[in-house]
PDB file of C-alpha atoms in Angstrom:
ATOM      1  CA  MET A   1     -51.811 -24.318   1.745  1.00  0.00           C
ATOM      2  CA  PRO A   2     -52.376 -20.653   2.688  1.00  0.00           C
ATOM      3  CA  ILE A   3     -56.008 -20.364   3.774  1.00  0.00           C
ATOM      4  CA  ASN A   4     -56.742 -17.234   1.703  1.00  0.00           C
ATOM      5  CA  LEU A   5     -55.575 -19.009  -1.443  1.00  0.00           C
ATOM      6  CA  LEU A   6     -57.623 -22.103  -0.628  1.00  0.00           C
ATOM      7  CA  LYS A   7     -60.738 -19.954  -0.093  1.00  0.00           C
ATOM      8  CA  HIS A   8     -60.386 -18.456  -3.579  1.00  0.00           C
ATOM      9  CA  ILE A   9     -59.716 -21.833  -5.182  1.00  0.00           C
ATOM     10  CA  LEU A  10     -62.831 -23.365  -3.645  1.00  0.00           C
ATOM     11  CA  ASP A  11     -64.982 -20.348  -4.490  1.00  0.00           C
ATOM     12  CA  ASN A  12     -63.897 -20.385  -8.137  1.00  0.00           C
ATOM     13  CA  GLN A  13     -63.130 -24.049  -8.735  1.00  0.00           C
ATOM     14  CA  SER A  14     -65.371 -24.431 -11.778  1.00  0.00           C
ATOM     15  CA  SER A  15     -64.218 -21.218 -13.437  1.00  0.00           C
ATOM     16  CA  ILE A  16     -61.200 -20.457 -15.584  1.00  0.00           C
ATOM     17  CA  GLU A  17     -61.838 -16.737 -15.337  1.00  0.00           C
ATOM     18  CA  SER A  18     -59.438 -14.360 -13.639  1.00  0.00           C
ATOM     19  CA  THR A  19     -60.460 -12.841 -10.325  1.00  0.00           C
ATOM     20  CA  CYS A  20     -58.670 -10.021  -8.576  1.00  0.00           C
ATOM     21  CA  GLN A  21     -56.998 -12.582  -6.316  1.00  0.00           C
ATOM     22  CA  VAL A  22     -56.430 -15.821  -8.209  1.00  0.00           C
ATOM     23  CA  ILE A  23     -56.036 -16.887 -11.840  1.00  0.00           C
ATOM     24  CA  ARG A  24     -56.800 -20.517 -12.671  1.00  0.00           C
ATOM     25  CA  TYR A  25     -55.191 -22.184 -15.679  1.00  0.00           C
ATOM     26  CA  ALA A  26     -56.660 -25.521 -16.775  1.00  0.00           C
ATOM     27  CA  SER A  27     -54.261 -28.327 -17.641  1.00  0.00           C
ATOM     28  CA  LYS A  28     -54.248 -28.786 -21.422  1.00  0.00           C
ATOM     29  CA  GLN A  29     -52.713 -32.266 -21.373  1.00  0.00           C
ATOM     30  CA  ASN A  30     -53.691 -33.702 -17.980  1.00  0.00           C
ATOM     31  CA  SER A  31     -57.227 -32.568 -17.140  1.00  0.00           C
ATOM     32  CA  ARG A  32     -58.075 -35.981 -15.617  1.00  0.00           C
ATOM     33  CA  ALA A  33     -54.959 -35.896 -13.460  1.00  0.00           C
ATOM     34  CA  ILE A  34     -54.413 -32.236 -12.570  1.00  0.00           C
ATOM     35  CA  GLU A  35     -57.233 -30.189 -11.077  1.00  0.00           C
ATOM     36  CA  GLY A  36     -55.619 -26.944 -12.145  1.00  0.00           C
ATOM     37  CA  TYR A  37     -52.789 -24.438 -11.924  1.00  0.00           C
ATOM     38  CA  TYR A  38     -53.461 -21.455  -9.656  1.00  0.00           C
ATOM     39  CA  LEU A  39     -51.544 -18.182  -9.612  1.00  0.00           C
ATOM     40  CA  TYR A  40     -51.741 -16.371  -6.277  1.00  0.00           C
ATOM     41  CA  THR A  41     -50.330 -12.882  -6.711  1.00  0.00           C
ATOM     42  CA  GLN A  42     -48.416 -10.426  -4.557  1.00  0.00           C
ATOM     43  CA  GLY A  43     -51.335  -8.133  -3.848  1.00  0.00           C
ATOM     44  CA  ASP A  44     -53.143 -10.965  -2.063  1.00  0.00           C
ATOM     45  CA  LEU A  45     -50.286 -12.099   0.189  1.00  0.00           C
ATOM     46  CA  VAL A  46     -50.276 -11.069   3.829  1.00  0.00           C
ATOM     47  CA  GLU A  47     -47.155 -11.224   5.972  1.00  0.00           C
ATOM     48  CA  GLN A  48     -48.423 -14.232   7.915  1.00  0.00           C
ATOM     49  CA  GLU A  49     -51.420 -16.484   7.462  1.00  0.00           C
ATOM     50  CA  TRP A  50     -52.841 -19.757   8.669  1.00  0.00           C
ATOM     51  CA  MET A  51     -52.422 -22.843   6.459  1.00  0.00           C
ATOM     52  CA  PHE A  52     -54.970 -25.585   5.794  1.00  0.00           C
ATOM     53  CA  ASN A  53     -55.057 -28.581   3.466  1.00  0.00           C
ATOM     54  CA  ASP A  54     -58.380 -29.755   1.990  1.00  0.00           C
ATOM     55  CA  GLY A  55     -56.977 -33.197   1.177  1.00  0.00           C
ATOM     56  CA  ILE A  56     -55.852 -32.393  -2.370  1.00  0.00           C
ATOM     57  CA  PRO A  57     -52.071 -32.889  -2.839  1.00  0.00           C
ATOM     58  CA  SER A  58     -50.298 -29.896  -4.348  1.00  0.00           C
ATOM     59  CA  ILE A  59     -46.912 -28.532  -5.223  1.00  0.00           C
ATOM     60  CA  ILE A  60     -46.219 -24.825  -4.786  1.00  0.00           C
ATOM     61  CA  LEU A  61     -43.572 -22.916  -6.731  1.00  0.00           C
ATOM     62  CA  PHE A  62     -42.375 -19.340  -6.254  1.00  0.00           C
ATOM     63  CA  ALA A  63     -41.635 -16.590  -8.761  1.00  0.00           C
ATOM     64  CA  LYS A  64     -37.845 -16.766  -8.264  1.00  0.00           C
ATOM     65  CA  ARG A  65     -35.453 -19.609  -7.501  1.00  0.00           C
ATOM     66  CA  GLN A  66     -34.073 -17.767  -4.460  1.00  0.00           C
ATOM     67  CA  ASP A  67     -37.476 -16.841  -2.997  1.00  0.00           C
ATOM     68  CA  SER A  68     -38.200 -18.425   0.373  1.00  0.00           C
ATOM     69  CA  VAL A  69     -40.971 -18.622   2.954  1.00  0.00           C
ATOM     70  CA  LYS A  70     -41.005 -19.537   6.638  1.00  0.00           C
ATOM     71  CA  ILE A  71     -43.534 -22.090   7.836  1.00  0.00           C
ATOM     72  CA  ASN A  72     -44.120 -22.661  11.547  1.00  0.00           C
ATOM     73  CA  THR A  73     -45.752 -25.687  13.155  1.00  0.00           C
ATOM     74  CA  GLU A  74     -46.167 -26.432  16.853  1.00  0.00           C
ATOM     75  CA  LEU A  75     -42.979 -28.493  16.738  1.00  0.00           C
ATOM     76  CA  LYS A  76     -40.606 -26.677  14.399  1.00  0.00           C
ATOM     77  CA  GLU A  77     -39.847 -23.839  12.007  1.00  0.00           C
ATOM     78  CA  MET A  78     -39.084 -24.647   8.368  1.00  0.00           C
ATOM     79  CA  ILE A  79     -37.618 -22.504   5.584  1.00  0.00           C
ATOM     80  CA  PHE A  80     -38.589 -23.505   2.040  1.00  0.00           C
ATOM     81  CA  GLU A  81     -36.717 -22.076  -0.941  1.00  0.00           C
ATOM     82  CA  SER A  82     -38.161 -22.220  -4.487  1.00  0.00           C
ATOM     83  CA  GLY A  83     -41.312 -24.023  -3.317  1.00  0.00           C
ATOM     84  CA  TRP A  84     -42.725 -26.911  -1.308  1.00  0.00           C
ATOM     85  CA  VAL A  85     -44.901 -30.042  -1.444  1.00  0.00           C
ATOM     86  CA  ASP A  86     -48.263 -29.742   0.337  1.00  0.00           C
ATOM     87  CA  LYS A  87     -50.350 -32.734   1.415  1.00  0.00           C
ATOM     88  CA  GLY A  88     -52.007 -34.276   4.456  1.00  0.00           C
ATOM     89  CA  LEU A  89     -53.606 -32.985   7.625  1.00  0.00           C
ATOM     90  CA  GLN A  90     -52.340 -29.583   8.792  1.00  0.00           C
ATOM     91  CA  LYS A  91     -53.084 -28.161  12.235  1.00  0.00           C
ATOM     92  CA  LYS A  92     -51.701 -24.960  13.760  1.00  0.00           C
ATOM     93  CA  VAL A  93     -49.445 -24.305  10.768  1.00  0.00           C
ATOM     94  CA  PHE A  94     -48.599 -20.732   9.710  1.00  0.00           C
ATOM     95  CA  ILE A  95     -46.726 -19.270   6.742  1.00  0.00           C
ATOM     96  CA  SER A  96     -44.758 -15.990   6.619  1.00  0.00           C
ATOM     97  CA  TYR A  97     -43.756 -14.223   3.393  1.00  0.00           C
ATOM     98  CA  PRO A  98     -41.047 -11.615   2.797  1.00  0.00           C
ATOM     99  CA  ARG A  99     -42.409  -8.170   1.840  1.00  0.00           C
ATOM    100  CA  ASP A 100     -41.144  -8.356  -1.756  1.00  0.00           C
ATOM    101  CA  PHE A 101     -42.711 -11.750  -2.480  1.00  0.00           C
ATOM    102  CA  GLU A 102     -44.276 -11.790  -5.958  1.00  0.00           C
ATOM    103  CA  TYR A 103     -46.501 -14.859  -6.329  1.00  0.00           C
ATOM    104  CA  LEU A 104     -47.201 -18.529  -5.642  1.00  0.00           C
ATOM    105  CA  LEU A 105     -47.972 -21.008  -8.417  1.00  0.00           C
ATOM    106  CA  VAL A 106     -50.001 -23.936  -7.100  1.00  0.00           C
ATOM    107  CA  ILE A 107     -50.504 -27.221  -8.986  1.00  0.00           C
ATOM    108  CA  ARG A 108     -53.308 -29.357  -7.521  1.00  0.00           C
ATOM    109  CA  PHE A 109     -53.332 -33.085  -8.365  1.00  0.00           C
ATOM    110  CA  LYS A 110     -55.873 -35.878  -8.225  1.00  0.00           C
ATOM    111  CA  PRO A 111     -54.726 -37.815  -5.119  1.00  0.00           C
ATOM    112  CA  GLN A 112     -54.215 -41.194  -6.818  1.00  0.00           C
ATOM    113  CA  VAL A 113     -52.168 -39.548  -9.577  1.00  0.00           C
ATOM    114  CA  PHE A 114     -49.924 -37.842  -7.043  1.00  0.00           C
ATOM    115  CA  THR A 115     -49.319 -41.188  -5.342  1.00  0.00           C
ATOM    116  CA  GLN A 116     -48.455 -42.745  -8.691  1.00  0.00           C
ATOM    117  CA  ILE A 117     -45.792 -40.191  -9.634  1.00  0.00           C
ATOM    118  CA  THR A 118     -44.087 -40.008  -6.233  1.00  0.00           C
ATOM    119  CA  SER A 119     -41.864 -42.538  -4.525  1.00  0.00           C
ATOM    120  CA  ALA A 120     -43.071 -44.639  -1.598  1.00  0.00           C
ATOM    121  CA  GLU A 121     -40.520 -42.858   0.599  1.00  0.00           C
ATOM    122  CA  LEU A 122     -41.885 -39.444  -0.367  1.00  0.00           C
ATOM    123  CA  ASN A 123     -45.469 -40.532   0.236  1.00  0.00           C
ATOM    124  CA  ASN A 124     -44.580 -41.831   3.684  1.00  0.00           C
ATOM    125  CA  ALA A 125     -42.704 -38.619   4.509  1.00  0.00           C
ATOM    126  CA  ILE A 126     -45.383 -36.235   3.248  1.00  0.00           C
ATOM    127  CA  SER A 127     -47.992 -37.904   5.458  1.00  0.00           C
ATOM    128  CA  GLN A 128     -46.112 -36.386   8.393  1.00  0.00           C
ATOM    129  CA  GLY A 129     -45.708 -32.822   7.094  1.00  0.00           C
ATOM    130  CA  LEU A 130     -44.634 -30.428   4.344  1.00  0.00           C
ATOM    131  CA  LEU A 131     -41.562 -31.140   2.223  1.00  0.00           C
ATOM    132  CA  PRO A 132     -39.098 -29.160   0.057  1.00  0.00           C
ATOM    133  CA  ILE A 133     -39.923 -28.964  -3.640  1.00  0.00           C
ATOM    134  CA  GLU A 134     -36.633 -30.750  -4.423  1.00  0.00           C
ATOM    135  CA  ASP A 135     -38.153 -33.917  -2.960  1.00  0.00           C
ATOM    136  CA  PHE A 136     -40.690 -33.927  -5.796  1.00  0.00           C
ATOM    137  CA  LEU A 137     -38.945 -32.263  -8.766  1.00  0.00           C
ATOM    138  CA  SER A 138     -35.307 -32.735  -9.764  1.00  0.00           C
ATOM    139  CA  ASN A 139     -32.974 -29.743  -9.661  1.00  0.00           C
ATOM    140  CA  LYS A 140     -32.752 -29.952 -13.452  1.00  0.00           C
ATOM    141  CA  ILE A 141     -36.536 -29.506 -13.803  1.00  0.00           C
ATOM    142  CA  ILE A 142     -36.605 -26.754 -11.182  1.00  0.00           C
ATOM    143  CA  ASP A 143     -33.723 -24.860 -12.810  1.00  0.00           C
ATOM    144  CA  HIS A 144     -35.370 -25.035 -16.229  1.00  0.00           C
ATOM    145  CA  PHE A 145     -38.704 -23.881 -14.788  1.00  0.00           C
ATOM    146  CA  PHE A 146     -37.075 -20.782 -13.279  1.00  0.00           C
ATOM    147  CA  SER A 147     -35.158 -20.046 -16.486  1.00  0.00           C
ATOM    148  CA  ILE A 148     -38.491 -19.456 -18.294  1.00  0.00           C
ATOM    149  CA  GLU A 149     -39.767 -15.883 -18.167  1.00  0.00           C
ATOM    150  CA  SER A 150     -43.559 -15.962 -18.607  1.00  0.00           C
ATOM    151  CA  ILE A 151     -45.941 -17.727 -16.257  1.00  0.00           C
ATOM    152  CA  GLU A 152     -47.879 -19.173 -19.209  1.00  0.00           C
ATOM    153  CA  GLU A 153     -44.736 -20.806 -20.621  1.00  0.00           C
ATOM    154  CA  ARG A 154     -43.776 -22.076 -17.156  1.00  0.00           C
ATOM    155  CA  ILE A 155     -47.165 -23.764 -16.841  1.00  0.00           C
ATOM    156  CA  LYS A 156     -46.879 -25.189 -20.359  1.00  0.00           C
ATOM    157  CA  TYR A 157     -43.460 -26.644 -19.499  1.00  0.00           C
ATOM    158  CA  LEU A 158     -44.691 -28.241 -16.256  1.00  0.00           C
ATOM    159  CA  ASP A 159     -47.806 -29.599 -17.954  1.00  0.00           C
ATOM    160  CA  SER A 160     -45.685 -31.269 -20.611  1.00  0.00           C
ATOM    161  CA  TYR A 161     -43.251 -32.696 -18.063  1.00  0.00           C
ATOM    162  CA  LEU A 162     -46.010 -34.036 -15.803  1.00  0.00           C
ATOM    163  CA  ASN A 163     -47.801 -35.533 -18.798  1.00  0.00           C
ATOM    164  CA  SER A 164     -44.765 -37.745 -19.360  1.00  0.00           C
ATOM    165  CA  CYS A 165     -45.061 -39.052 -15.779  1.00  0.00           C
ATOM    166  CA  ILE A 166     -48.791 -39.643 -15.465  1.00  0.00           C
ATOM    167  CA  VAL A 167     -50.901 -42.683 -16.264  1.00  0.00           C
ATOM    168  CA  CYS A 168     -54.510 -42.298 -15.089  1.00  0.00           C
ATOM    169  CA  ASP A 169     -55.899 -45.304 -13.211  1.00  0.00           C
ATOM    170  CA  THR A 170     -59.581 -45.791 -14.028  1.00  0.00           C
ATOM    171  CA  ASN A 171     -59.747 -48.472 -11.310  1.00  0.00           C
ATOM    172  CA  LEU A 172     -59.804 -45.639  -8.785  1.00  0.00           C
ATOM    173  CA  ASP A 173     -62.789 -43.762 -10.220  1.00  0.00           C
ATOM    174  CA  SER A 174     -64.686 -44.709  -7.046  1.00  0.00           C
ATOM    175  CA  LEU A 175     -62.138 -42.740  -5.000  1.00  0.00           C
ATOM    176  CA  ASP A 176     -62.773 -39.651  -7.152  1.00  0.00           C
ATOM    177  CA  GLN A 177     -66.509 -40.171  -6.652  1.00  0.00           C
ATOM    178  CA  ALA A 178     -66.078 -40.529  -2.873  1.00  0.00           C
ATOM    179  CA  ILE A 179     -64.112 -37.280  -2.679  1.00  0.00           C
ATOM    180  CA  GLN A 180     -66.720 -35.468  -4.794  1.00  0.00           C
ATOM    181  CA  ILE A 181     -69.625 -36.783  -2.710  1.00  0.00           C
ATOM    182  CA  ILE A 182     -67.954 -35.617   0.518  1.00  0.00           C
ATOM    183  CA  GLU A 183     -67.235 -32.191  -0.997  1.00  0.00           C
ATOM    184  CA  ASP A 184     -70.806 -31.855  -2.290  1.00  0.00           C
ATOM    185  CA  SER A 185     -72.239 -32.854   1.103  1.00  0.00           C
ATOM    186  CA  GLN A 186     -69.928 -30.359   2.850  1.00  0.00           C
ATOM    187  CA  GLY A 187     -68.952 -33.140   5.241  1.00  0.00           C
ATOM    188  CA  LEU A 188     -72.563 -33.866   6.262  1.00  0.00           C
ATOM    189  CA  ILE A 189     -72.460 -37.571   5.442  1.00  0.00           C
ATOM    190  CA  THR A 190     -71.488 -40.702   7.358  1.00  0.00           C
ATOM    191  CA  VAL A 191     -68.966 -43.294   6.236  1.00  0.00           C
ATOM    192  CA  GLY A 192     -71.760 -45.876   6.131  1.00  0.00           C
ATOM    193  CA  GLU A 193     -73.844 -43.686   3.806  1.00  0.00           C
ATOM    194  CA  LEU A 194     -70.808 -43.147   1.593  1.00  0.00           C
ATOM    195  CA  THR A 195     -70.071 -46.877   1.183  1.00  0.00           C
ATOM    196  CA  LYS A 196     -73.719 -47.541   0.263  1.00  0.00           C
ATOM    197  CA  ILE A 197     -73.753 -44.821  -2.409  1.00  0.00           C
ATOM    198  CA  LEU A 198     -70.482 -46.074  -3.920  1.00  0.00           C
ATOM    199  CA  GLY A 199     -71.214 -49.778  -3.581  1.00  0.00           C
ATOM    200  CA  VAL A 200     -67.824 -50.492  -1.957  1.00  0.00           C
ATOM    201  CA  ASN A 201     -66.925 -51.950   1.427  1.00  0.00           C
ATOM    202  CA  TYR A 202     -65.357 -49.995   4.276  1.00  0.00           C
ATOM    203  CA  LYS A 203     -61.979 -51.750   4.031  1.00  0.00           C
ATOM    204  CA  TRP A 204     -61.571 -50.685   0.381  1.00  0.00           C
ATOM    205  CA  LEU A 205     -62.496 -47.110   1.265  1.00  0.00           C
ATOM    206  CA  GLU A 206     -60.177 -46.923   4.280  1.00  0.00           C
ATOM    207  CA  ARG A 207     -57.250 -48.500   2.403  1.00  0.00           C
ATOM    208  CA  ASN A 208     -57.485 -46.087  -0.532  1.00  0.00           C
ATOM    209  CA  PHE A 209     -58.104 -42.975   1.567  1.00  0.00           C
ATOM    210  CA  SER A 210     -55.110 -43.819   3.752  1.00  0.00           C
ATOM    211  CA  LYS A 211     -52.891 -44.591   0.763  1.00  0.00           C
ATOM    212  CA  HIS A 212     -53.757 -41.630  -1.447  1.00  0.00           C
ATOM    213  CA  LEU A 213     -54.933 -38.936   0.978  1.00  0.00           C
ATOM    214  CA  HIS A 214     -53.327 -39.859   4.321  1.00  0.00           C
ATOM    215  CA  PHE A 215     -56.735 -39.474   5.976  1.00  0.00           C
ATOM    216  CA  THR A 216     -59.202 -42.102   7.143  1.00  0.00           C
ATOM    217  CA  PRO A 217     -62.646 -41.606   5.534  1.00  0.00           C
ATOM    218  CA  LYS A 218     -63.978 -40.347   8.885  1.00  0.00           C
ATOM    219  CA  GLU A 219     -61.106 -37.843   9.254  1.00  0.00           C
ATOM    220  CA  TYR A 220     -61.640 -36.613   5.703  1.00  0.00           C
ATOM    221  CA  ILE A 221     -65.369 -36.092   6.263  1.00  0.00           C
ATOM    222  CA  SER A 222     -64.696 -34.305   9.557  1.00  0.00           C
ATOM    223  CA  MET A 223     -62.078 -32.063   7.935  1.00  0.00           C
ATOM    224  CA  HIS A 224     -64.510 -31.036   5.162  1.00  0.00           C
ATOM    225  CA  ARG A 225     -67.248 -30.342   7.690  1.00  0.00           C
ATOM    226  CA  PHE A 226     -64.919 -28.015   9.581  1.00  0.00           C
ATOM    227  CA  MET A 227     -63.604 -26.375   6.408  1.00  0.00           C
ATOM    228  CA  ARG A 228     -67.108 -25.517   5.171  1.00  0.00           C
ATOM    229  CA  ALA A 229     -68.074 -24.164   8.582  1.00  0.00           C
ATOM    230  CA  TYR A 230     -64.951 -22.000   8.564  1.00  0.00           C
ATOM    231  CA  LEU A 231     -65.600 -20.697   5.021  1.00  0.00           C
ATOM    232  CA  ASN A 232     -69.217 -19.849   5.823  1.00  0.00           C
ATOM    233  CA  MET A 233     -68.138 -18.165   9.064  1.00  0.00           C
ATOM    234  CA  GLN A 234     -66.120 -15.766   6.905  1.00  0.00           C
ATOM    235  CA  LYS A 235     -69.338 -14.793   5.120  1.00  0.00           C
ATOM    236  CA  ASP A 236     -71.592 -14.545   8.168  1.00  0.00           C
ATOM    237  CA  SER A 237     -70.357 -14.744  11.767  1.00  0.00           C
ATOM    238  CA  SER A 238     -73.433 -13.215  13.420  1.00  0.00           C
ATOM    239  CA  ASP A 239     -74.654 -16.490  14.994  1.00  0.00           C
ATOM    240  CA  LEU A 240     -71.859 -18.999  15.619  1.00  0.00           C
ATOM    241  CA  LEU A 241     -74.133 -21.452  17.436  1.00  0.00           C
ATOM    242  CA  ALA A 242     -76.457 -21.668  14.428  1.00  0.00           C
ATOM    243  CA  LEU A 243     -73.445 -22.001  12.143  1.00  0.00           C
ATOM    244  CA  ALA A 244     -72.074 -24.868  14.252  1.00  0.00           C
ATOM    245  CA  ILE A 245     -75.400 -26.749  14.300  1.00  0.00           C
ATOM    246  CA  THR A 246     -75.987 -26.200  10.568  1.00  0.00           C
ATOM    247  CA  HIS A 247     -72.602 -27.779   9.820  1.00  0.00           C
ATOM    248  CA  GLY A 248     -73.147 -30.886  11.893  1.00  0.00           C
ATOM    249  CA  PHE A 249     -71.479 -29.962  15.189  1.00  0.00           C
ATOM    250  CA  TYR A 250     -73.230 -30.968  18.413  1.00  0.00           C
ATOM    251  CA  ASP A 251     -73.059 -27.446  19.823  1.00  0.00           C
ATOM    252  CA  TYR A 252     -70.889 -24.327  19.826  1.00  0.00           C
ATOM    253  CA  ASN A 253     -68.311 -25.856  22.205  1.00  0.00           C
ATOM    254  CA  HIS A 254     -67.809 -28.764  19.796  1.00  0.00           C
ATOM    255  CA  PHE A 255     -67.100 -26.285  16.977  1.00  0.00           C
ATOM    256  CA  LEU A 256     -64.875 -24.168  19.251  1.00  0.00           C
ATOM    257  CA  LYS A 257     -62.765 -27.195  20.203  1.00  0.00           C
ATOM    258  CA  GLU A 258     -62.302 -28.166  16.559  1.00  0.00           C
ATOM    259  CA  PHE A 259     -61.539 -24.575  15.555  1.00  0.00           C
ATOM    260  CA  LYS A 260     -58.823 -24.258  18.195  1.00  0.00           C
ATOM    261  CA  SER A 261     -57.280 -27.576  17.140  1.00  0.00           C
ATOM    262  CA  TYR A 262     -56.743 -26.192  13.607  1.00  0.00           C
ATOM    263  CA  THR A 263     -55.948 -22.526  14.235  1.00  0.00           C
ATOM    264  CA  GLY A 264     -54.791 -22.303  17.860  1.00  0.00           C
ATOM    265  CA  GLN A 265     -57.461 -19.654  18.471  1.00  0.00           C
ATOM    266  CA  THR A 266     -61.140 -19.438  19.355  1.00  0.00           C
ATOM    267  CA  PRO A 267     -63.489 -18.353  16.544  1.00  0.00           C
ATOM    268  CA  LEU A 268     -64.077 -14.990  18.235  1.00  0.00           C
ATOM    269  CA  ALA A 269     -60.353 -14.322  18.699  1.00  0.00           C
ATOM    270  CA  TYR A 270     -59.733 -15.302  15.060  1.00  0.00           C
ATOM    271  CA  LEU A 271     -62.462 -12.972  13.790  1.00  0.00           C
ATOM    272  CA  ALA A 272     -61.144 -10.099  15.898  1.00  0.00           C
ATOM    273  CA  ARG A 273     -57.666 -10.159  14.334  1.00  0.00           C
TER     274      ARG A 273
END
């Protein structure tokens, strides 16, 4: 997911109010299954930006059927038309938009729900990277979506369609709780502490994190620790050593190594862009 969009989502996650960057629409039929619909508009798009996934599976749709973006990883360049599926660990991934790009519509799912409504083949494939939107939605659904004019009616149509696919599994409430605890702790928690709070064993936790998130619990905690350090660095970068220590890194070099693994740059080079 584009990092600027993710920053706004996380800053405004509990609000349904419009900001100058992002508008969040709550799901009217699937609030237990869909975290929200997010409209990321043209004025906020830069020609190229770094991508990061916070562990929440999403699908992204464009304003027009023929719209496309270019996404570069260390290994390959991909062109996605109409939209893409976004899930799993992303490192050194960058997105480029055309100048006339209008908006992105992002639908963020509860992880276990996303697993339920996708095929085993798709889940195995998405663990290794981003996928075209056609791998998740049929061409018939995509065509109908783009035939609708207003964004509100597009969201209403998708909400109704997804409602017909979703059955919430209350047996996985502990997974929701685990994700929330890690988010609330900003990654400053151990796997052992997490299992004690939840009252589950490590094998259950590892199996469900791997199945629904494509992270181990330790990887997920580490990713959230880095993400919160990155977000707070955007607010105050005056003392990067203190920032690193506050967010659970051993020292600045530990944070620097992790930062480079995600962005391909040092923190100072990234801030100087």
